Amino acid sequence: MRWRAMRMDAREAAPPAGAGGRAAGGWGKWVRLNVGGTVFLTTRQTLCREQKSFLSRLCQGEELQSDRDETGAYLIDRDPTYFGPILNFLRHGKLVLDKDMAEEGVLEEAEFYNIGPLIRIIKDRMEEKDYTVTQVPPKHVYRVLQCQEEELTQMVSTMSDGWRFEQLVNIGSSYNYGSEDQAEFLCVVSKELHSSPNSLSSESSRKTKLLQARGTRL
């Protein structure tokens, strides 16, 4: 009876026929994956790192309608180009991409395999790139103000909100006030704007409407 029990235990522990032990798709420590014709060899522990992922369910023997090739490797009809970064992420938890590899392609595969942490990392990186691209270099805005000599000191001293003095041009006397000539000046001031494209467009539109309104009054 003891010998019969040992034989039964051995049969239960052995992989099913056709699995091939270590060379099989998922019954040994090592697992073979045939992704789009390219074979990847990894461990069951690596594939099971994300418990809710397609790969974890696959190597745990869940019924996922996945065929095997002649070597026992699981057949997965996906692009092998983007599977490398997926597998490496499961190995060490970091996203490493070649400079010519599109993040959109890796994201598509991460979503297929349902690897949540990797999906979030790629989306964050893509959002950061989009934000950097939409940044607009500082734009310098200049204004020319006309003032009389007696108003000049007060005007320069009360400039605020980022405006700074650039140049002063004497345009001569326009009229006499009492016994003194009142000289007039053109004062050039500037301001540096840091804006997104949308805000610059709205600011330009606002200034255009303002100038049009002034022209109507004139």
Short mmCIF file of C-alpha atoms in Angstrom, two decimals:
data_model
loop_
_atom_site.label_atom_id
_atom_site.label_comp_id
_atom_site.label_asym_id
_atom_site.label_seq_id
_atom_site.Cartn_x
_atom_site.Cartn_y
_atom_site.Cartn_z
CA MET A 1 0.00 0.00 0.00
CA ARG A 2 2.83 2.37 0.82
CA TRP A 3 4.52 1.69 -2.56
CA ARG A 4 1.24 2.26 -4.43
CA ALA A 5 0.75 5.58 -2.61
CA MET A 6 4.23 6.74 -3.61
CA ARG A 7 3.53 5.93 -7.27
CA MET A 8 0.27 7.88 -7.12
CA ASP A 9 2.00 10.91 -5.60
CA ALA A 10 4.61 10.81 -8.34
CA ARG A 11 1.98 10.72 -11.07
CA GLU A 12 0.13 13.69 -9.54
CA ALA A 13 3.31 15.76 -9.25
CA ALA A 14 4.45 15.08 -12.84
CA PRO A 15 3.47 17.45 -15.66
CA PRO A 16 0.79 16.22 -18.04
CA ALA A 17 1.77 14.42 -21.21
CA GLY A 18 3.12 16.76 -23.88
CA ALA A 19 4.17 19.47 -21.44
CA GLY A 20 7.80 18.38 -21.66
CA GLY A 21 8.97 19.28 -18.15
CA ARG A 22 11.44 22.15 -18.23
CA ALA A 23 11.16 22.50 -22.00
CA ALA A 24 7.40 22.92 -21.87
CA GLY A 25 5.45 26.13 -22.03
CA GLY A 26 4.55 26.51 -18.38
CA TRP A 27 4.92 23.47 -16.10
CA GLY A 28 8.56 23.79 -15.06
CA LYS A 29 10.52 26.64 -13.53
CA TRP A 30 11.30 27.91 -17.03
CA VAL A 31 8.59 28.98 -19.46
CA ARG A 32 8.79 29.37 -23.22
CA LEU A 33 6.71 32.00 -24.99
CA ASN A 34 6.44 32.15 -28.77
CA VAL A 35 5.43 35.76 -29.41
CA GLY A 36 4.76 36.44 -33.07
CA GLY A 37 7.35 33.84 -34.11
CA THR A 38 10.08 34.93 -31.66
CA VAL A 39 10.74 32.63 -28.70
CA PHE A 40 11.32 34.18 -25.26
CA LEU A 41 12.56 32.13 -22.33
CA THR A 42 11.80 33.30 -18.81
CA THR A 43 10.76 31.99 -15.41
CA ARG A 44 7.34 31.36 -13.98
CA GLN A 45 8.21 33.74 -11.12
CA THR A 46 8.82 36.59 -13.58
CA LEU A 47 5.56 36.04 -15.44
CA CYS A 48 3.58 35.86 -12.20
CA ARG A 49 4.92 39.17 -10.88
CA GLU A 50 1.69 40.96 -11.80
CA GLN A 51 -1.04 38.64 -10.55
CA LYS A 52 -3.84 40.12 -12.67
CA SER A 53 -1.89 40.09 -15.92
CA PHE A 54 -2.53 37.85 -18.90
CA LEU A 55 0.93 36.29 -18.54
CA SER A 56 0.40 35.42 -14.89
CA ARG A 57 -2.87 33.67 -15.65
CA LEU A 58 -1.24 31.89 -18.57
CA CYS A 59 1.63 30.37 -16.62
CA GLN A 60 -0.64 29.41 -13.73
CA GLY A 61 -2.53 27.08 -16.05
CA GLU A 62 -5.75 29.05 -16.42
CA GLU A 63 -7.75 28.29 -19.54
CA LEU A 64 -6.94 31.18 -21.88
CA GLN A 65 -7.36 29.44 -25.24
CA SER A 66 -3.61 29.58 -25.97
CA ASP A 67 -2.12 26.97 -28.30
CA ARG A 68 1.47 25.72 -28.17
CA ASP A 69 4.10 25.16 -30.81
CA GLU A 70 6.05 21.94 -31.38
CA THR A 71 8.45 22.78 -28.51
CA GLY A 72 5.61 23.33 -26.01
CA ALA A 73 5.97 27.15 -26.03
CA TYR A 74 2.82 29.18 -25.61
CA LEU A 75 1.77 30.82 -28.88
CA ILE A 76 0.89 34.51 -28.52
CA ASP A 77 -0.08 36.44 -31.64
CA ARG A 78 1.46 39.80 -30.74
CA ASP A 79 4.38 41.93 -31.95
CA PRO A 80 7.65 40.59 -30.49
CA THR A 81 9.35 43.98 -30.97
CA TYR A 82 7.50 45.44 -28.02
CA PHE A 83 7.44 42.32 -25.88
CA GLY A 84 11.08 42.69 -24.81
CA PRO A 85 10.44 45.85 -22.73
CA ILE A 86 7.33 44.18 -21.26
CA LEU A 87 9.31 41.15 -20.12
CA ASN A 88 12.20 43.25 -18.79
CA PHE A 89 9.77 45.34 -16.76
CA LEU A 90 8.47 42.17 -15.12
CA ARG A 91 12.06 41.15 -14.40
CA HIS A 92 13.35 44.32 -12.73
CA GLY A 93 10.46 46.80 -12.52
CA LYS A 94 11.99 49.43 -14.82
CA LEU A 95 10.92 50.67 -18.24
CA VAL A 96 13.94 50.60 -20.58
CA LEU A 97 13.37 51.52 -24.23
CA ASP A 98 15.65 51.89 -27.22
CA LYS A 99 15.75 55.45 -28.53
CA ASP A 100 13.88 54.50 -31.70
CA MET A 101 11.13 52.51 -29.97
CA ALA A 102 7.71 54.14 -29.83
CA GLU A 103 6.19 54.36 -26.38
CA GLU A 104 2.72 54.08 -27.96
CA GLY A 105 3.58 50.57 -29.17
CA VAL A 106 4.76 49.44 -25.73
CA LEU A 107 1.66 50.98 -24.16
CA GLU A 108 -0.58 49.03 -26.54
CA GLU A 109 1.12 45.77 -25.50
CA ALA A 110 1.07 46.64 -21.80
CA GLU A 111 -2.67 47.19 -22.04
CA PHE A 112 -3.12 43.87 -23.87
CA TYR A 113 -1.19 41.98 -21.18
CA ASN A 114 -2.95 44.03 -18.47
CA ILE A 115 0.19 45.17 -16.63
CA GLY A 116 -1.18 48.08 -14.60
CA PRO A 117 2.03 49.61 -13.15
CA LEU A 118 3.69 49.67 -16.57
CA ILE A 119 0.64 51.28 -18.16
CA ARG A 120 0.76 54.12 -15.61
CA ILE A 121 4.51 54.67 -16.10
CA ILE A 122 4.23 54.93 -19.89
CA LYS A 123 1.23 57.27 -19.73
CA ASP A 124 3.05 59.54 -17.26
CA ARG A 125 6.10 59.70 -19.54
CA MET A 126 3.97 60.49 -22.57
CA GLU A 127 2.15 63.27 -20.70
CA GLU A 128 5.49 64.79 -19.62
CA LYS A 129 6.69 64.81 -23.23
CA ASP A 130 3.47 66.41 -24.43
CA TYR A 131 3.82 69.11 -21.76
CA THR A 132 7.42 69.82 -22.77
CA VAL A 133 6.53 70.08 -26.46
CA THR A 134 3.71 72.53 -25.82
CA GLN A 135 5.90 74.90 -23.81
CA VAL A 136 6.46 78.19 -25.61
CA PRO A 137 9.73 80.15 -25.33
CA PRO A 138 9.45 83.45 -23.45
CA LYS A 139 7.91 86.19 -25.56
CA HIS A 140 8.99 89.82 -25.19
CA VAL A 141 6.23 92.38 -25.47
CA TYR A 142 7.17 96.03 -26.05
CA ARG A 143 5.08 99.12 -25.50
CA VAL A 144 5.72 102.73 -26.43
CA LEU A 145 4.24 105.31 -24.06
CA GLN A 146 4.09 109.02 -24.79
CA CYS A 147 4.40 111.35 -21.81
CA GLN A 148 5.39 114.87 -20.88
CA GLU A 149 8.55 115.71 -19.02
CA GLU A 150 6.76 116.34 -15.73
CA GLU A 151 5.08 112.92 -15.94
CA LEU A 152 8.21 110.97 -16.79
CA THR A 153 9.60 110.41 -13.29
CA GLN A 154 6.27 109.27 -11.88
CA MET A 155 5.61 106.92 -14.77
CA VAL A 156 8.99 105.16 -14.52
CA SER A 157 8.81 104.84 -10.73
CA THR A 158 5.33 103.30 -10.77
CA MET A 159 5.98 100.63 -13.40
CA SER A 160 5.04 97.18 -12.07
CA ASP A 161 3.76 93.73 -13.08
CA GLY A 162 7.04 92.80 -14.75
CA TRP A 163 7.39 95.85 -17.00
CA ARG A 164 10.84 97.38 -17.25
CA PHE A 165 12.27 100.52 -18.81
CA GLU A 166 14.11 100.04 -22.13
CA GLN A 167 14.60 103.36 -23.91
CA LEU A 168 13.67 107.05 -23.74
CA VAL A 169 13.30 109.18 -26.89
CA ASN A 170 12.93 112.96 -26.75
CA ILE A 171 10.47 114.06 -29.44
CA GLY A 172 10.75 117.79 -28.65
CA SER A 173 8.28 120.35 -27.35
CA SER A 174 4.64 120.08 -28.31
CA TYR A 175 3.27 123.23 -26.73
CA ASN A 176 4.03 125.97 -24.24
CA TYR A 177 2.65 125.93 -20.75
CA GLY A 178 3.07 129.35 -19.21
CA SER A 179 6.57 130.53 -19.88
CA GLU A 180 8.11 127.02 -20.14
CA ASP A 181 8.24 124.59 -22.99
CA GLN A 182 6.78 121.18 -22.12
CA ALA A 183 9.03 118.53 -23.68
CA GLU A 184 7.49 115.23 -24.67
CA PHE A 185 9.11 111.79 -24.64
CA LEU A 186 8.50 108.33 -26.01
CA CYS A 187 9.20 105.78 -23.32
CA VAL A 188 9.83 102.19 -24.48
CA VAL A 189 9.07 99.48 -21.92
CA SER A 190 9.12 95.68 -22.20
CA LYS A 191 7.77 92.61 -20.47
CA GLU A 192 8.62 88.91 -20.70
CA LEU A 193 5.64 86.55 -21.06
CA HIS A 194 5.66 82.82 -20.27
CA SER A 195 2.52 81.40 -21.77
CA SER A 196 1.05 78.35 -23.45
CA PRO A 197 0.02 78.60 -27.11
CA ASN A 198 -3.65 78.92 -26.18
CA SER A 199 -3.09 81.78 -23.75
CA LEU A 200 -0.85 83.60 -26.22
CA SER A 201 -3.54 83.28 -28.85
CA SER A 202 -6.21 84.63 -26.52
CA GLU A 203 -3.93 87.49 -25.43
CA SER A 204 -3.27 88.41 -29.07
CA SER A 205 -6.97 88.30 -29.82
CA ARG A 206 -7.72 90.52 -26.83
CA LYS A 207 -5.13 93.10 -27.91
CA THR A 208 -6.47 93.09 -31.47
CA LYS A 209 -9.99 93.82 -30.25
CA LEU A 210 -8.67 96.60 -28.01
CA LEU A 211 -6.82 98.27 -30.89
CA GLN A 212 -9.87 97.96 -33.10
CA ALA A 213 -12.01 99.62 -30.43
CA ARG A 214 -9.51 102.48 -30.09
CA GLY A 215 -9.44 102.93 -33.87
CA THR A 216 -13.22 103.19 -33.95
CA ARG A 217 -13.19 105.89 -31.33
CA LEU A 218 -10.49 107.78 -33.21
#
